[in-house]
mmCIF file of C-alpha atoms in Angstrom:
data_model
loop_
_atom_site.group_PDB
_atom_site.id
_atom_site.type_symbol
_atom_site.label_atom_id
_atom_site.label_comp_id
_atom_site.label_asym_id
_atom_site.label_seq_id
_atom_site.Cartn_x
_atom_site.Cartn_y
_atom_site.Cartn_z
ATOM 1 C CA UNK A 1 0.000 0.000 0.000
ATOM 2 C CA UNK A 2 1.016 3.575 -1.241
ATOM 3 C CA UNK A 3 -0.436 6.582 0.410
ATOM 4 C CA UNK A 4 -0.733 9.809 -1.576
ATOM 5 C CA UNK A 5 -1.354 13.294 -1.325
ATOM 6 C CA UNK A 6 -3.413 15.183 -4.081
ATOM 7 C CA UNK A 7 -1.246 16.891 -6.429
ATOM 8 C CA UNK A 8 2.015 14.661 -5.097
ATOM 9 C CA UNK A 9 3.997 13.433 -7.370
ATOM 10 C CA UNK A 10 5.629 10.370 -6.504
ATOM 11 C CA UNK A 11 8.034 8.068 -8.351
ATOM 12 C CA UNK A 12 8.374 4.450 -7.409
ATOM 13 C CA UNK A 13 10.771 1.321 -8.477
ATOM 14 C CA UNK A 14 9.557 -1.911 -8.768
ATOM 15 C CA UNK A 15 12.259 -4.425 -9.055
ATOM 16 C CA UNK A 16 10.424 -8.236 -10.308
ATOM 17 C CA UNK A 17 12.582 -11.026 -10.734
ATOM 18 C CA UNK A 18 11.114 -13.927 -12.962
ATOM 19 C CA UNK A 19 12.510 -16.237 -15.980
ATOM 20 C CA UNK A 20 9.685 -17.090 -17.358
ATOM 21 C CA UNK A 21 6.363 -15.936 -18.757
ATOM 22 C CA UNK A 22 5.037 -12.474 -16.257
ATOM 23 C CA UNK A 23 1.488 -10.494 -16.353
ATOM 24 C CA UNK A 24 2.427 -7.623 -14.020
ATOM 25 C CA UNK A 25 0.096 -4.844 -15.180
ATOM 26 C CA UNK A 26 0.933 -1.608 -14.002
ATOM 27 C CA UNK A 27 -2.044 -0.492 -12.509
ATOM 28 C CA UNK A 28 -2.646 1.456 -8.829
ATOM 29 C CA UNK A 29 -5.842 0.996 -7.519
ATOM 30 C CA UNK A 30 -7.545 2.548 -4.733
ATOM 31 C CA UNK A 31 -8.616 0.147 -1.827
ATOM 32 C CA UNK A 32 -11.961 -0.113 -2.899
ATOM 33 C CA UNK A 33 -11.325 -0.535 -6.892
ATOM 34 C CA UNK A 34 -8.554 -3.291 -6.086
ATOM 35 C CA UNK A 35 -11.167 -5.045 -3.472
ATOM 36 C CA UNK A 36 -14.017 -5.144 -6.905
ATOM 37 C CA UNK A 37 -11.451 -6.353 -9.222
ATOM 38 C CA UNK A 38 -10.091 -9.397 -6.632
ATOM 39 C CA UNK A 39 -13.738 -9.975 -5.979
ATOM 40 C CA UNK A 40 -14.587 -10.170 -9.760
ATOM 41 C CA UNK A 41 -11.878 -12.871 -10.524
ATOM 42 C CA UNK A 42 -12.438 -14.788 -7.793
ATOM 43 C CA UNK A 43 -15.978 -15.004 -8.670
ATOM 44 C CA UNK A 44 -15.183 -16.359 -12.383
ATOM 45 C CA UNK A 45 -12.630 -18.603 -11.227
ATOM 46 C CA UNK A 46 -14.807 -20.160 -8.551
ATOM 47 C CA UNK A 47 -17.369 -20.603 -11.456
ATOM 48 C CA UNK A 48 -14.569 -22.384 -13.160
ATOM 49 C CA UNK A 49 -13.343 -24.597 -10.768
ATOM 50 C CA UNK A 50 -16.820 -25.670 -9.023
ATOM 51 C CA UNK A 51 -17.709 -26.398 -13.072
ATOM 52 C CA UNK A 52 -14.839 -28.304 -13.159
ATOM 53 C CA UNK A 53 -15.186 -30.199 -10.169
ATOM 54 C CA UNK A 54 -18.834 -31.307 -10.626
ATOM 55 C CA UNK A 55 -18.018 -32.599 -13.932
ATOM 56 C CA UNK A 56 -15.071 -34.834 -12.346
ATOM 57 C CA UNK A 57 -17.721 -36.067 -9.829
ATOM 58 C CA UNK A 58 -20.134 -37.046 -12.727
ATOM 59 C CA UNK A 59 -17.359 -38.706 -14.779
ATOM 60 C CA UNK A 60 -16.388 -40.712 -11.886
ATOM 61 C CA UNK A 61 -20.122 -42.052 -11.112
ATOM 62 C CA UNK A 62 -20.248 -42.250 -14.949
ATOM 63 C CA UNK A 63 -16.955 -44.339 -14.888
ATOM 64 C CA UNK A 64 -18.131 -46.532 -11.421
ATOM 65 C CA UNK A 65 -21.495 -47.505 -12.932
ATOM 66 C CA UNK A 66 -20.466 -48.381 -16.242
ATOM 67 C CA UNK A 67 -17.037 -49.875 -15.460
ATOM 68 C CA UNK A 68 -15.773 -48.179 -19.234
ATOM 69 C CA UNK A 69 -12.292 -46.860 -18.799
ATOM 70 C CA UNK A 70 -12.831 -43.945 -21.293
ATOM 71 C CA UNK A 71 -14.713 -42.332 -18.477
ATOM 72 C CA UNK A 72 -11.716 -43.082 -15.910
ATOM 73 C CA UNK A 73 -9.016 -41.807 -18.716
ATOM 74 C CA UNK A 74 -11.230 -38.422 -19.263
ATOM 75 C CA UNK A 75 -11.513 -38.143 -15.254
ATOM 76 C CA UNK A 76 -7.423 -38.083 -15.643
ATOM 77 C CA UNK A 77 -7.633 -36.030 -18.272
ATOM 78 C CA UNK A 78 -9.391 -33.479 -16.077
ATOM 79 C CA UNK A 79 -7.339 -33.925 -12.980
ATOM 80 C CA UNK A 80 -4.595 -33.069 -14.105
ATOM 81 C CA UNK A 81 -5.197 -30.244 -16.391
ATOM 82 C CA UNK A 82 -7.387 -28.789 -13.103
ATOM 83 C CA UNK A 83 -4.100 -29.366 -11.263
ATOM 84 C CA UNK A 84 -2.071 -27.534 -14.132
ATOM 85 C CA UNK A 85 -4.084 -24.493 -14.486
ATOM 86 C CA UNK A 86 -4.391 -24.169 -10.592
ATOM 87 C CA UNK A 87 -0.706 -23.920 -10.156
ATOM 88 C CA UNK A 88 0.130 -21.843 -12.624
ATOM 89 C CA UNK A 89 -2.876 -19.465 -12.388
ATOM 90 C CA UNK A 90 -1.159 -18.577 -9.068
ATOM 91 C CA UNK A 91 -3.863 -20.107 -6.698
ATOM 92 C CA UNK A 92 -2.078 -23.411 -5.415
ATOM 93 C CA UNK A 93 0.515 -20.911 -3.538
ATOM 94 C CA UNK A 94 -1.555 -18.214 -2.748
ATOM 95 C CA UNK A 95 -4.172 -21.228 -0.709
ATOM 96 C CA UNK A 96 -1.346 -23.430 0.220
ATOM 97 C CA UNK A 97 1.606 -21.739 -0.325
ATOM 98 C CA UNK A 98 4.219 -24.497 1.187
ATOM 99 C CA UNK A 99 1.750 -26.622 3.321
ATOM 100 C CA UNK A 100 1.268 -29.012 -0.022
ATOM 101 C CA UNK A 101 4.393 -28.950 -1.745
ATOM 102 C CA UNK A 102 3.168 -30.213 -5.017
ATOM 103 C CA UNK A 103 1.116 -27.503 -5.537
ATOM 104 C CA UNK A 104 4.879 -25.429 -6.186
ATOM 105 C CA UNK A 105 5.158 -24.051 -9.778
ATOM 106 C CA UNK A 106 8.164 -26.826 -10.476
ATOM 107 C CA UNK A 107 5.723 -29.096 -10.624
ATOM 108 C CA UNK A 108 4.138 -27.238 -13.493
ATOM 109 C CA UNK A 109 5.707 -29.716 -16.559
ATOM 110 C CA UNK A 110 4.879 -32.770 -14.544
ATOM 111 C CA UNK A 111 1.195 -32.384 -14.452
ATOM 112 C CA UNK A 112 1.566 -31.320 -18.528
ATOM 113 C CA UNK A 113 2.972 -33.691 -19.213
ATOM 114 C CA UNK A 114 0.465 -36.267 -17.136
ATOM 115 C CA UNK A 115 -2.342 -34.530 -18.690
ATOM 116 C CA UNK A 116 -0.842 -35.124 -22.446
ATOM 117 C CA UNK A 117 -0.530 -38.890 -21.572
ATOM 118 C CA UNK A 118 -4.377 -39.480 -19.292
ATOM 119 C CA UNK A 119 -5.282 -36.938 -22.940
ATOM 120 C CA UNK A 120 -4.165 -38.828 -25.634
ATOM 121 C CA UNK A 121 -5.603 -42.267 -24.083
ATOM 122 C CA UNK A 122 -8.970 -41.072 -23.249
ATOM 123 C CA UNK A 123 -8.954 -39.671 -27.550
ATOM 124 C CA UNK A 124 -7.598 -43.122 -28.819
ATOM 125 C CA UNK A 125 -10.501 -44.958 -26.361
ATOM 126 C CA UNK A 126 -13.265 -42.558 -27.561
ATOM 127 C CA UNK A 127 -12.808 -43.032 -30.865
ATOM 128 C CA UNK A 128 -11.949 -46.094 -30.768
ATOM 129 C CA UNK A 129 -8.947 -45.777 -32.884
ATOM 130 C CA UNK A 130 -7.168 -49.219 -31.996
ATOM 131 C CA UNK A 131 -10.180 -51.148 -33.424
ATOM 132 C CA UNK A 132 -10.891 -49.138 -36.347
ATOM 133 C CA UNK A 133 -7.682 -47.467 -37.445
ATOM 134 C CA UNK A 134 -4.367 -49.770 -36.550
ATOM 135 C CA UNK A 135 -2.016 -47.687 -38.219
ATOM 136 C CA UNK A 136 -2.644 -44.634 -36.459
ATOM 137 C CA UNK A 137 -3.379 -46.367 -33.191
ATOM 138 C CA UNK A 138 0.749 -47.128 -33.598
ATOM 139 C CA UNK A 139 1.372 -43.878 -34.259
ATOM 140 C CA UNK A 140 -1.022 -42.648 -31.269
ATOM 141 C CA UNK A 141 1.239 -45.416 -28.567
ATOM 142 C CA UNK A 142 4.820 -43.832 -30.452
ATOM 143 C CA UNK A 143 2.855 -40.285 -28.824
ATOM 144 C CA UNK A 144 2.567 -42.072 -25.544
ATOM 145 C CA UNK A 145 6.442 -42.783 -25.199
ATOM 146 C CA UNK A 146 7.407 -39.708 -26.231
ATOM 147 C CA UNK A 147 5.101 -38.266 -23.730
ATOM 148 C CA UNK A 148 6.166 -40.771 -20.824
ATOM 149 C CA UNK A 149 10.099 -39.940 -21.867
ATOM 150 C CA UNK A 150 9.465 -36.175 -21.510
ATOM 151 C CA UNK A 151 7.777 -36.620 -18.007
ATOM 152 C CA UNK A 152 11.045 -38.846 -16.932
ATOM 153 C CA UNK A 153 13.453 -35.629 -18.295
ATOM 154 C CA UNK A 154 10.544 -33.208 -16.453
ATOM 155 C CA UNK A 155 11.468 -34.615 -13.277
ATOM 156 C CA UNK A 156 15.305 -34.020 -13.002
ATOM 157 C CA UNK A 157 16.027 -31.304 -15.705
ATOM 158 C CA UNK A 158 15.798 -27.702 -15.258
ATOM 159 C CA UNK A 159 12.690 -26.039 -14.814
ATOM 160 C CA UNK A 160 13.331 -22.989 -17.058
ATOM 161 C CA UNK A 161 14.341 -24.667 -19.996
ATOM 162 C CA UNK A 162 11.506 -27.517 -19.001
ATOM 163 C CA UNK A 163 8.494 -25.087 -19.370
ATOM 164 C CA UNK A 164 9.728 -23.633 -22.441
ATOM 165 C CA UNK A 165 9.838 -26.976 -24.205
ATOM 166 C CA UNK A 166 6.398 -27.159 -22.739
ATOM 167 C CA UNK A 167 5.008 -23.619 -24.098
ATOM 168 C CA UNK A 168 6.265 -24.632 -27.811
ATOM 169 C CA UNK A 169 5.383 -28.134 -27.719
ATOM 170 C CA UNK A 170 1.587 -27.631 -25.944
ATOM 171 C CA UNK A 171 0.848 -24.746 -28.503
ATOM 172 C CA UNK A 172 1.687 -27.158 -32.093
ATOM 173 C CA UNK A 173 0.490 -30.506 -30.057
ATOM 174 C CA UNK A 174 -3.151 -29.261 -29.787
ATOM 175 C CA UNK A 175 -3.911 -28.772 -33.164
ATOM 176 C CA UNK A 176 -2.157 -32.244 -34.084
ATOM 177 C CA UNK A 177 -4.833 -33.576 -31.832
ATOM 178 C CA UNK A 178 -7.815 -31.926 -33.437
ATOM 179 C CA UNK A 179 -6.313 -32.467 -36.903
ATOM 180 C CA UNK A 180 -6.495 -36.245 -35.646
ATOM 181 C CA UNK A 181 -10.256 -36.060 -34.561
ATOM 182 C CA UNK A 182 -10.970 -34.532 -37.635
ATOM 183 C CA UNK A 183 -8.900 -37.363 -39.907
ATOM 184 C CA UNK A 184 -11.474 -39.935 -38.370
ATOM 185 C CA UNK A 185 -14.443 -37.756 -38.652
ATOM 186 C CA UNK A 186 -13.806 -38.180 -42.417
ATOM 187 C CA UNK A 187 -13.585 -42.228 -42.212
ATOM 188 C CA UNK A 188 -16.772 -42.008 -40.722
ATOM 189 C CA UNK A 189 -16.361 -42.181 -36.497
ATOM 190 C CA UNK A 190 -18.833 -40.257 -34.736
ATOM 191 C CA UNK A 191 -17.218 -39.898 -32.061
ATOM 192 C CA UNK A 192 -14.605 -37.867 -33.221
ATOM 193 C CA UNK A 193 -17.513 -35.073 -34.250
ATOM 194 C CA UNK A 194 -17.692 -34.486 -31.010
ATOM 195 C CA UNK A 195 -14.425 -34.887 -30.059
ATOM 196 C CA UNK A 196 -13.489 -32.302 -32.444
ATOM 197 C CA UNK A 197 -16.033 -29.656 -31.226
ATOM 198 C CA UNK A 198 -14.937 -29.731 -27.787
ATOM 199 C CA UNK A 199 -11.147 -29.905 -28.587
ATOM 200 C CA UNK A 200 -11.610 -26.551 -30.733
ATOM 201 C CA UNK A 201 -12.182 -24.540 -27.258
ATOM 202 C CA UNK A 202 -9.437 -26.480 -26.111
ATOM 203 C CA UNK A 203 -7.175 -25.918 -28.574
ATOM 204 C CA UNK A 204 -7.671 -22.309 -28.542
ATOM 205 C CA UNK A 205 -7.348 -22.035 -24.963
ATOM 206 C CA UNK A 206 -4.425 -23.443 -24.894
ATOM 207 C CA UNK A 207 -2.756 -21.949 -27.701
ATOM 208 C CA UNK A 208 -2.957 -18.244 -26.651
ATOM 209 C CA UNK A 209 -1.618 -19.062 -23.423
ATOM 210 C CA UNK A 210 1.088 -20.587 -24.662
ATOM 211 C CA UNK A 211 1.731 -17.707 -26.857
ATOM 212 C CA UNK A 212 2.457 -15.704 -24.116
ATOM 213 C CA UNK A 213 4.866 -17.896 -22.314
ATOM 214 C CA UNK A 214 6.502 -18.312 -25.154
ATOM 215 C CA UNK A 215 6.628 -14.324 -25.853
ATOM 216 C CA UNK A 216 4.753 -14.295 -28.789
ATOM 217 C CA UNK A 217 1.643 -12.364 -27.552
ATOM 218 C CA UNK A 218 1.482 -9.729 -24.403
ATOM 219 C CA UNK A 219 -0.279 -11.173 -21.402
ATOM 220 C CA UNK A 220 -3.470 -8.802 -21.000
ATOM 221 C CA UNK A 221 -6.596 -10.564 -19.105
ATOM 222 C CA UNK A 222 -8.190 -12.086 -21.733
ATOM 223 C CA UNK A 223 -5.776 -13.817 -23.011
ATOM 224 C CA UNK A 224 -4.593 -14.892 -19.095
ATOM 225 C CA UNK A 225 -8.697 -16.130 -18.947
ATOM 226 C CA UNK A 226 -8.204 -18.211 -22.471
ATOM 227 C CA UNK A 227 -7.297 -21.235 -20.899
ATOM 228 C CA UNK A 228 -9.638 -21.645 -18.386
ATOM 229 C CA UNK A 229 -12.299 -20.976 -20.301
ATOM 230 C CA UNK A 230 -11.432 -22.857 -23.107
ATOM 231 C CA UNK A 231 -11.620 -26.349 -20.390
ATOM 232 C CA UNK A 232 -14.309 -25.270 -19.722
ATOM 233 C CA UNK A 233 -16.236 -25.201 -22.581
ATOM 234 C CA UNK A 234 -14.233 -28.142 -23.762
ATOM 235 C CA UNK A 235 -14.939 -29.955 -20.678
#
């Protein structure tokens, strides 16, 4: 807090320290205005995560009636791209800061990568690509290693250089996926209709975030509220 006289003029340095994406607007706010903003966001993002949440519950009584593991692979799924965009939206330290240590922002790639792999399975089970498409079903389990080999390297190489990899690969990866859906749309799955719709929002969500942790677009709100919403709407 900064207290002001009318007419003062006041100069002030602000010294941040980060290596890797940053949304530090440069805004001062009175009291009052900075209490409505915090109470605005909080508002959409407990929209977002009690949405979230309740569809996880219904996938899992979905997944414990019927016994079909697509419904356990999309619960995954879920999880751990809820567990992503907690952490890195800022809101597993400001709740827990170090009383649950895998909430930390190193763990950031690990959940990415968990989500890519609990992703791709519940897509190939959907669609049923093993049954009705062999060749890329190989392709789809050569995707799985990869994915499985980058959450090994995730775990002991450096976090910087980790999350950029992440950023670049996240950002082309999504539209592979929806080109995919769309591939067996044309031979005639169903499945992948809907697929595709939902993976659109996904995609992109996910995209203009990565954009601006990769540098290629300024972090302004809406673009910071692009992921999020896209799961949503995907979800």
């Amino acid at each position: 807090p900064v207290s002001i006289c009318l007419g003062e003029e006041l100069t002030l340095y602000l010294h941040v320290n980060n290596k890797t994406g940053s949304f530090l607007p440069q805004t001062l706010w009175t009291p009052e205005g900075l209490a409505e903003k915090v109470g605005h966001e909080e508002y959409f993002y407990g929209i977002f995560y009690g949405g979230i949440l309740t569809i996880l519950a219904y996938n899992m009584l979905l997944y414990v009636s019927s016994r079909k593991s697509t419904y356990l692979y999309y619960f995954s799924f879920v999880t751990c791209t809820l567990i992503f965009e907690f952490i890195d939206l800022g809101h597993g330290f400001n709740l827990f800061k170090d009383q649950v240590p895998i909430f930390d922002k190193k763990y950031i790639p690990l959940f990415f990568w968990l989500l890519w792999i609990a992703g791709t399975l519940y897509a190939q089970h959907l669609m049923e690509i093993k049954k009705n498409h062999p060749g890329l079903n190989i392709a789809i389990n050569g995707f799985h290693t990869l994915n499985l080999l980058c959450l090994l390297i995730a775990i002991r190489y450096d976090y910087l250089t980790t999350i950029q990899y992440v950023a670049h690969y996240g950002g082309v990866i999504v539209l592979v996926v929806l080109l995919v859906a769309l591939y067996v749309r044309y031979k005639g799955n169903k499945n992948a209709e809907f697929f595709a719709y939902a993976w659109s929002f996904n995609m992109l969500g996910f995209s203009l975030y990565s954009s601006v942790v990769a540098g290629v677009l300024p972090a302004n709100p809406a673009i910071m509220y692009a992921m999020p919403i896209g799961t949503m709407l995907e979800a």
